[in-house]
mmCIF file of C-alpha atoms in Angstrom:
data_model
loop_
_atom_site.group_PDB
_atom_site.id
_atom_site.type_symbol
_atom_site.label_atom_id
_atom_site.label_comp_id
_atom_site.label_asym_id
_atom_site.label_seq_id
_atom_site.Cartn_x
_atom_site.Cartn_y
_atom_site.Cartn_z
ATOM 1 C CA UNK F 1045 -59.718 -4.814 160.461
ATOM 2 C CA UNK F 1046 -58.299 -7.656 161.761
ATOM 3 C CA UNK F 1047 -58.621 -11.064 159.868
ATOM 4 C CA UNK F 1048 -58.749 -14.644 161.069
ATOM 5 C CA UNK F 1049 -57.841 -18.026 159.860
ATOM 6 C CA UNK F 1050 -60.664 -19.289 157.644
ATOM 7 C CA UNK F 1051 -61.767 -23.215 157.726
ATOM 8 C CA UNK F 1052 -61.121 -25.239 153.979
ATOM 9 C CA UNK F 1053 -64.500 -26.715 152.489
ATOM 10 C CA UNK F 1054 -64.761 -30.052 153.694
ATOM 11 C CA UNK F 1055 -63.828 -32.362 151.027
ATOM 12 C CA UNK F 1056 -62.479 -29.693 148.518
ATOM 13 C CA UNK F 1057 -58.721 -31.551 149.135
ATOM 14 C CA UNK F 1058 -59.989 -34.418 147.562
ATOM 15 C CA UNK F 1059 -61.680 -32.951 145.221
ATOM 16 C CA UNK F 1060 -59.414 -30.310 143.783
ATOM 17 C CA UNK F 1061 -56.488 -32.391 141.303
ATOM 18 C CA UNK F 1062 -53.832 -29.343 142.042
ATOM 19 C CA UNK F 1063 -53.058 -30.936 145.796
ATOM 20 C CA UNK F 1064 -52.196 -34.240 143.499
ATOM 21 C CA UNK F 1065 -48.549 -31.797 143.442
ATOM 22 C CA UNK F 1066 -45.862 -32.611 145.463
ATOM 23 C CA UNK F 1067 -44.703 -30.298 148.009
ATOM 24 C CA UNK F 1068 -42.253 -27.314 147.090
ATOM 25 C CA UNK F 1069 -39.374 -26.665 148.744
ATOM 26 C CA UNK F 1070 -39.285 -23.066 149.351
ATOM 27 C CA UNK F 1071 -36.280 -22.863 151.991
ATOM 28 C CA UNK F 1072 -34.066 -23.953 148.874
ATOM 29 C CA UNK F 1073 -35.773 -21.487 146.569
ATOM 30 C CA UNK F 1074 -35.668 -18.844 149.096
ATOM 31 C CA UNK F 1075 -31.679 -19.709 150.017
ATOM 32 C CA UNK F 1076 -31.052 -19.717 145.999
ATOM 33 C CA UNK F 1077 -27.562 -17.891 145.547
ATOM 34 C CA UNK F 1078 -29.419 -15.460 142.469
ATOM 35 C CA UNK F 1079 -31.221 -13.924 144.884
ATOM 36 C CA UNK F 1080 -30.217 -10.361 145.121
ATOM 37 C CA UNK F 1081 -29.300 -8.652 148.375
ATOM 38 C CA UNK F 1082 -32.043 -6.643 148.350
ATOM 39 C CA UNK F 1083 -34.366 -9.106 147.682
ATOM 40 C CA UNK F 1084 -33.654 -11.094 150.789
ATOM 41 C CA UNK F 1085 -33.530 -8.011 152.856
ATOM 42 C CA UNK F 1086 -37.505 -8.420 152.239
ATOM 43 C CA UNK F 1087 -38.025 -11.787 153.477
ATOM 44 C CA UNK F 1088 -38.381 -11.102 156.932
ATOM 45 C CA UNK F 1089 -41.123 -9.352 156.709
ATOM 46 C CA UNK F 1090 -42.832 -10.787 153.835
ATOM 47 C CA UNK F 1091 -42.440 -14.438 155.385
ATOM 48 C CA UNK F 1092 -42.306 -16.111 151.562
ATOM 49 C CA UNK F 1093 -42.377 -19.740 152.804
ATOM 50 C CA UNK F 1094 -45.052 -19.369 155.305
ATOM 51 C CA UNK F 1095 -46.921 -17.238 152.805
ATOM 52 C CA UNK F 1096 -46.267 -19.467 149.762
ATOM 53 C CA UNK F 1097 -47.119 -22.947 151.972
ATOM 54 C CA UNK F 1098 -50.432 -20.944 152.973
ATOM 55 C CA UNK F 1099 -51.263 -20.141 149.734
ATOM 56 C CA UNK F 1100 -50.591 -23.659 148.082
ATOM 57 C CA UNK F 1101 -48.299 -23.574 145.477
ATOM 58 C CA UNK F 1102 -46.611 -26.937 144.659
ATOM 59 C CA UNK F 1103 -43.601 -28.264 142.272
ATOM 60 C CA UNK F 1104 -45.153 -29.139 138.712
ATOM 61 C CA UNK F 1105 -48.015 -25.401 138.910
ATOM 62 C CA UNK F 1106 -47.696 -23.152 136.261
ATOM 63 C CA UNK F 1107 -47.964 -19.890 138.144
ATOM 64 C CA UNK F 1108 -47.924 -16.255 137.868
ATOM 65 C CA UNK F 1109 -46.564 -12.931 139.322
ATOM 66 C CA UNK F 1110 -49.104 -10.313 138.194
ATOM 67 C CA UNK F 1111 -47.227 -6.704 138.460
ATOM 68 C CA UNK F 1112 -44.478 -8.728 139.293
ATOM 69 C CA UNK F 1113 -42.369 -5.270 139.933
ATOM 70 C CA UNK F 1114 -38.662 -6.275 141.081
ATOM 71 C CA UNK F 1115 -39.366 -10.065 140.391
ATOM 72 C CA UNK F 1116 -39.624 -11.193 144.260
ATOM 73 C CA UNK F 1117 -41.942 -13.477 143.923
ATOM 74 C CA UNK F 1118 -41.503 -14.849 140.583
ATOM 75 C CA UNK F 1119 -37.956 -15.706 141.563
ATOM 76 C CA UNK F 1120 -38.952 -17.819 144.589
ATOM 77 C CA UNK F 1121 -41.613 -19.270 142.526
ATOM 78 C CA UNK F 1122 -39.483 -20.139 139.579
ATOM 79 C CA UNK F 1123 -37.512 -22.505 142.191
ATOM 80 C CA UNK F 1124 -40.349 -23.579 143.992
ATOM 81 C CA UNK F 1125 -42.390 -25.169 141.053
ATOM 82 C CA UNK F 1126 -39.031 -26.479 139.585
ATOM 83 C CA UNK F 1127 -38.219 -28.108 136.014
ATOM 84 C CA UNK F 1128 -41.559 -29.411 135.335
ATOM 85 C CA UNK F 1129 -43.435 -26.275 136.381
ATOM 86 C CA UNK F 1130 -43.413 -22.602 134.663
ATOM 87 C CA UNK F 1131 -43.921 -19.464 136.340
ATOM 88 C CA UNK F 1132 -44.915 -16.304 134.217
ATOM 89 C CA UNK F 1133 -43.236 -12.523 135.456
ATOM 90 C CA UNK F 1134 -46.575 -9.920 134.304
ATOM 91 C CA UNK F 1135 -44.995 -6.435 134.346
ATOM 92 C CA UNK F 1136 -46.858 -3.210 133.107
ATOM 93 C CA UNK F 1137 -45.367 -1.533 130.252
ATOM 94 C CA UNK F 1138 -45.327 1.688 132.334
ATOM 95 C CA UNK F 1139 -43.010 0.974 134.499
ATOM 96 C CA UNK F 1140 -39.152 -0.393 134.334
ATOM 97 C CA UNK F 1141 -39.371 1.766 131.120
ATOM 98 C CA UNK F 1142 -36.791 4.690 132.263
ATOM 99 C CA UNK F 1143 -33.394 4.803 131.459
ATOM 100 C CA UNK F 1144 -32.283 4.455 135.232
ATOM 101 C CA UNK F 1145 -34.996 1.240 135.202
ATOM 102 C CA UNK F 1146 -34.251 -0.479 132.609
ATOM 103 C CA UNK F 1147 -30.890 -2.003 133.965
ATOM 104 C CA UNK F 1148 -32.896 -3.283 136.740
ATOM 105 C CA UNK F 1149 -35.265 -5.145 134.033
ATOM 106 C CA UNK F 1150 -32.485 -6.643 132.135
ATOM 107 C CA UNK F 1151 -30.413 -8.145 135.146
ATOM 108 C CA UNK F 1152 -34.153 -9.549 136.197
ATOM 109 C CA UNK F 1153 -34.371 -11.247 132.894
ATOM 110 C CA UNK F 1154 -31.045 -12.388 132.271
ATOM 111 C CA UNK F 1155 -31.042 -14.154 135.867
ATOM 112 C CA UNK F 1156 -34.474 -16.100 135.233
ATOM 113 C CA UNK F 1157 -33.928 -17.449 131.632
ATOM 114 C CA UNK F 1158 -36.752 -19.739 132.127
ATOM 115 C CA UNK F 1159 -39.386 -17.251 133.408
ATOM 116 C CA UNK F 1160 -41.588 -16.147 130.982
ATOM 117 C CA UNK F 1161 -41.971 -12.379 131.208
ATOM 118 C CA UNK F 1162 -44.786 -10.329 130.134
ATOM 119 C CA UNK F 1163 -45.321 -6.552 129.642
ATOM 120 C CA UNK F 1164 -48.640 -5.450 129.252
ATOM 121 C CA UNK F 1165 -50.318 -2.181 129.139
ATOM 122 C CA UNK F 1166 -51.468 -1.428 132.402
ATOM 123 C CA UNK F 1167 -55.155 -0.688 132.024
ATOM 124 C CA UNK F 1168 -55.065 -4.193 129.563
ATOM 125 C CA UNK F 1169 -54.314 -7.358 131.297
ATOM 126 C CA UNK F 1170 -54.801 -10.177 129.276
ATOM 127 C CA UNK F 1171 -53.756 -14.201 129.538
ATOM 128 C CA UNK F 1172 -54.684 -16.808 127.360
ATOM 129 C CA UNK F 1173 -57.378 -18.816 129.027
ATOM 130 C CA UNK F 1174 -56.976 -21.680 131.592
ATOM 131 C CA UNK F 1175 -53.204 -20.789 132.038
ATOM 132 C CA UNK F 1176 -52.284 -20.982 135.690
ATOM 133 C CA UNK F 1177 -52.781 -23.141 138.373
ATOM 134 C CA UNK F 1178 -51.742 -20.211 141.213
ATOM 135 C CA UNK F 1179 -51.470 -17.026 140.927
ATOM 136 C CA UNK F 1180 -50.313 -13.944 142.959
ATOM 137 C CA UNK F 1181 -50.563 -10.417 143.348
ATOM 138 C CA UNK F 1182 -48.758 -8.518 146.203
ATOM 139 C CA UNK F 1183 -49.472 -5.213 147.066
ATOM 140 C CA UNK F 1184 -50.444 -3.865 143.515
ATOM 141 C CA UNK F 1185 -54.349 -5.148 143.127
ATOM 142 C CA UNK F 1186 -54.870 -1.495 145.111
ATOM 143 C CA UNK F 1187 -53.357 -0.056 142.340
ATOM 144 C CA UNK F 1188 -56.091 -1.286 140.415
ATOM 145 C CA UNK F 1189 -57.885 1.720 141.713
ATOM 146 C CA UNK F 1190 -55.240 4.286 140.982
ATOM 147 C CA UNK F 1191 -54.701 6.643 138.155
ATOM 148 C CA UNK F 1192 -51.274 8.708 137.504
ATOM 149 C CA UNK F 1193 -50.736 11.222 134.877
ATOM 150 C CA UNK F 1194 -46.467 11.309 135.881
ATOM 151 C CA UNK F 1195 -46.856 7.269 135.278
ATOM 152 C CA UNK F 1196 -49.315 6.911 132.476
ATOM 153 C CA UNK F 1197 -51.610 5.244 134.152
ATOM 154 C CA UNK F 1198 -55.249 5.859 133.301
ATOM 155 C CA UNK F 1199 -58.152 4.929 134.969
ATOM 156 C CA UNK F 1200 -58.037 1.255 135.342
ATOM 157 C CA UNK F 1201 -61.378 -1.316 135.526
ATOM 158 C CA UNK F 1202 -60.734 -3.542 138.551
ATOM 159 C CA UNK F 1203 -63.562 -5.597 137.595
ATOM 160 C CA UNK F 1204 -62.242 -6.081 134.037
ATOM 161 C CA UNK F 1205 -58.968 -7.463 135.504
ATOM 162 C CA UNK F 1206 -60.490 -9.763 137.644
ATOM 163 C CA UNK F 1207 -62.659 -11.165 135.046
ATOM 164 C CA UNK F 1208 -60.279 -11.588 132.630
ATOM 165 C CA UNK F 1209 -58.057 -13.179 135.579
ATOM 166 C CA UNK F 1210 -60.928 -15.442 136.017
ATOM 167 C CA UNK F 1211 -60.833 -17.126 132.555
ATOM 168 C CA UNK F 1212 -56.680 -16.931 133.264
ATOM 169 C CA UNK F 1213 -56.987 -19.478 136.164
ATOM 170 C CA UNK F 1214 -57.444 -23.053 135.755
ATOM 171 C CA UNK F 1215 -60.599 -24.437 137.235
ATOM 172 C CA UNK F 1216 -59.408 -25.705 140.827
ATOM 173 C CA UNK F 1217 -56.862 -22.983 140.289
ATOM 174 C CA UNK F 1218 -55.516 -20.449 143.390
ATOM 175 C CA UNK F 1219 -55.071 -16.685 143.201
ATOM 176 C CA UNK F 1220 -53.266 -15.529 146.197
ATOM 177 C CA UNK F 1221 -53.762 -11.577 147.118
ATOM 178 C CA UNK F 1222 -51.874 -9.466 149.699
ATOM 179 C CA UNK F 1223 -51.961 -5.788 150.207
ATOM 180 C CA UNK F 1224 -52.122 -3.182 153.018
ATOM 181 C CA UNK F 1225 -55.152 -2.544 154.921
ATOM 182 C CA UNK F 1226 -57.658 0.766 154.151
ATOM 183 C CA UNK F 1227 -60.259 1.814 155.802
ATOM 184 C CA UNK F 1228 -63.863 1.550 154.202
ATOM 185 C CA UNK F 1229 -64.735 4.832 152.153
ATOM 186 C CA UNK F 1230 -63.982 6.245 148.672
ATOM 187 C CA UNK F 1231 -61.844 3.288 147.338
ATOM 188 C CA UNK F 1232 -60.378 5.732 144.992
ATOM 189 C CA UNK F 1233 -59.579 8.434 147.063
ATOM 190 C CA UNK F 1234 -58.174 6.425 149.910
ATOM 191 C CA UNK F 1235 -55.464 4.542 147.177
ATOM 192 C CA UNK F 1236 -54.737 7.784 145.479
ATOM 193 C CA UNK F 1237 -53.834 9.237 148.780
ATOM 194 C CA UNK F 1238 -52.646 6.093 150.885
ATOM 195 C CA UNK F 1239 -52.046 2.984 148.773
ATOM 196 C CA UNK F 1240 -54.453 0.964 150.758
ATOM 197 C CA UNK F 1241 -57.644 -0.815 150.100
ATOM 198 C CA UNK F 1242 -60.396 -2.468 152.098
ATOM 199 C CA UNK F 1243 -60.372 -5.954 152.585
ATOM 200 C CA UNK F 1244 -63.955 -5.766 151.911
ATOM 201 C CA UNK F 1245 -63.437 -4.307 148.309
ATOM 202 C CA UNK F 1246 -61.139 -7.120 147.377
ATOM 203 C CA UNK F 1247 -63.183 -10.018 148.758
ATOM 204 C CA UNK F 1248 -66.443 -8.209 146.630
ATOM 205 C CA UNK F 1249 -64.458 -7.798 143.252
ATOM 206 C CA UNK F 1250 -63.247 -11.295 143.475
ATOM 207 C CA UNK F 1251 -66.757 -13.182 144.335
ATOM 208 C CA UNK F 1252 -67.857 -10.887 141.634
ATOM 209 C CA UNK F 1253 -65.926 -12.429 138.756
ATOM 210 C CA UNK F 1254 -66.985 -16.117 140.154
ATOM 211 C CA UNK F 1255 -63.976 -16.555 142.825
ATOM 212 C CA UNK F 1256 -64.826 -18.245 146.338
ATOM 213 C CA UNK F 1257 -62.976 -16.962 149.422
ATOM 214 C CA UNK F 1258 -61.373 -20.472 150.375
ATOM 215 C CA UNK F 1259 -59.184 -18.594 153.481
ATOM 216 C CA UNK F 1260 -57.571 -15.436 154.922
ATOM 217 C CA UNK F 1261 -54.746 -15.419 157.274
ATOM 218 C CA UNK F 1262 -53.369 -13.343 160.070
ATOM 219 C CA UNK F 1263 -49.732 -14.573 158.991
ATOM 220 C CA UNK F 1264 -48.897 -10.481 157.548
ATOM 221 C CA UNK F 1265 -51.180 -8.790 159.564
ATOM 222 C CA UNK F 1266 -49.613 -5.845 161.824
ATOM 223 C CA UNK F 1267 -51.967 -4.167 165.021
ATOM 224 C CA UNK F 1268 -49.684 -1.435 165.656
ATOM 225 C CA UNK F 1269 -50.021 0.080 161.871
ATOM 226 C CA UNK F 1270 -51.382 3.358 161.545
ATOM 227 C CA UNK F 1271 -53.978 2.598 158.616
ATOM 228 C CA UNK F 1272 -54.174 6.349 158.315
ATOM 229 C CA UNK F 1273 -50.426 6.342 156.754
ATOM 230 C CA UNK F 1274 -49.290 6.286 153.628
ATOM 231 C CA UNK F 1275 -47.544 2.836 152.774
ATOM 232 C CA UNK F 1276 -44.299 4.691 152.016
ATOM 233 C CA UNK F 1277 -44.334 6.599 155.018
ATOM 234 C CA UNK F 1278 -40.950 5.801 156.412
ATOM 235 C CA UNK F 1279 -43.171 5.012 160.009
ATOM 236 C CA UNK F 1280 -44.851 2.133 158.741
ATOM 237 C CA UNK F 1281 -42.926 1.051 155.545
ATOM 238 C CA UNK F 1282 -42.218 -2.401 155.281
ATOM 239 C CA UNK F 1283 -44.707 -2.548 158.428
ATOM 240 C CA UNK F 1284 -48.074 -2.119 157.062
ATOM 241 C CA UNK F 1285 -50.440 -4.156 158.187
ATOM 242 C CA UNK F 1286 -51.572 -6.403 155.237
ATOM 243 C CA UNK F 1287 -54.130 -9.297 154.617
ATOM 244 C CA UNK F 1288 -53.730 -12.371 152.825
ATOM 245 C CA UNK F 1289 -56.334 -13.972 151.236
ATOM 246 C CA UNK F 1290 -56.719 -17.616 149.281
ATOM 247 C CA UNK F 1291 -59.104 -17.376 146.524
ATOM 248 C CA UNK F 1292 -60.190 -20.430 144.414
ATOM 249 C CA UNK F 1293 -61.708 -20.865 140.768
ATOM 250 C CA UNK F 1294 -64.273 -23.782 141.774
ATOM 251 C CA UNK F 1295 -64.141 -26.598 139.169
#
């Protein structure tokens, strides 16, 4: 599926307070020395500014990282909203929970003081409501879909997450959500087997739970992936062709 640029709601920039921000910049939270190697070894293909100045977030947003995994995003972010902004790490309690993991967690933490970081049970995300300004979730809202007796997950409510996500975001408030493309079918069979979901799916959870599809983007997208593939096929990892969509709590 490919995706095109959607047009803004005329008017909704005047209307909406969050653009009353200042602008971030994210080539001084993306050239931050903290960084870890392997982190920046990502940012060529997951084009943070670009994605980030698509997406709208601004210095002075208190944002989240939902299954915020290695902390990619929330690192960037932490920068990006700077001193009078706070960004919040959401991590299921599942994972980072090994022995070999749990290094990784601590030298997350202990870099990012000032991020607030969150385990949660999987199958239970909750937020106190009217918290965040912007949110993101990048390639993990499949996962939604996904059980795994080896991880403990069990089966998972998409449409619980995304209401209680819903009441999480401010009104006026931006959830940003990027993941590889499926093909239409058996959501649950195709993420079990793939780790891929249908545009589609997303866009119909999200206007479920009250969100409006403000714009999608072409900036991650990727012709020559083989949608067919699993996304940790070394043939298309790090090359799957994903879509990134700009939702919006109206006010």
């Amino acid at each position: 599926m490919r995706l095109i640029v959607a047009l803004s709601v005329t008017g909704l920039a005047i209307a909406n307070p969050i653009v009353a921000f200042a602008k971030a910049d994210f080539a001084a939270a993306i050239a931050d020395p903290k960084r870890p190697a392997e982190a920046r070894e990502l940012d060529a293909s997951r084009k943070p500014a670009e994605t980030l100045t698509f997406l709208g977030l601004k210095p002075g947003m208190k944002a989240a990282d939902i299954m915020t995994g290695s902390g990619y995003w929330a690192e960037i972010m932490a920068d990006a909203v700077g001193p009078k902004g706070k960004v919040t790490g959401f991590e299921p309690s599942q994972f980072y929970a090994s022995e070999e993991e749990k290094p990784k967690w601590a030298a997350l933490l202990a870099r990012w003081p000032q991020v607030d970081w969150v385990r949660y049970p999987f199958e239970a995300f909750s937020a106190p409501a009217n918290s965040f300004d912007f949110s993101i979730i990048n390639m993990s809202y499949h996962d939604l879909y996904w059980q795994s007796a080896k991880y403990g997950i069990p089966r998972t409510d998409p449409a619980a997450f995304v209401k209680t996500l819903y009441a999480a975001t401010r009104p006026g408030g931006i959830v940003g959500i990027i993941d590889h493309v499926g093909a239409p079918g058996d959501t649950r069979a195709i993420v079990d087997k793939l780790h891929r979901i249908d545009p589609a799916v997303v866009k119909a959870d999200f206007a479920a739970a009250g969100f409006v599809l403000e714009a999608q983007s072409p900036l991650l997208a990727n012709p020559a992936d083989d949608h067919t593939k699993l996304v940790f096929d070394p043939a298309v990892r790090g090359k799957t062709d994903r879509f990134l969509f700009r939702f919006r709590k109206p006010k």
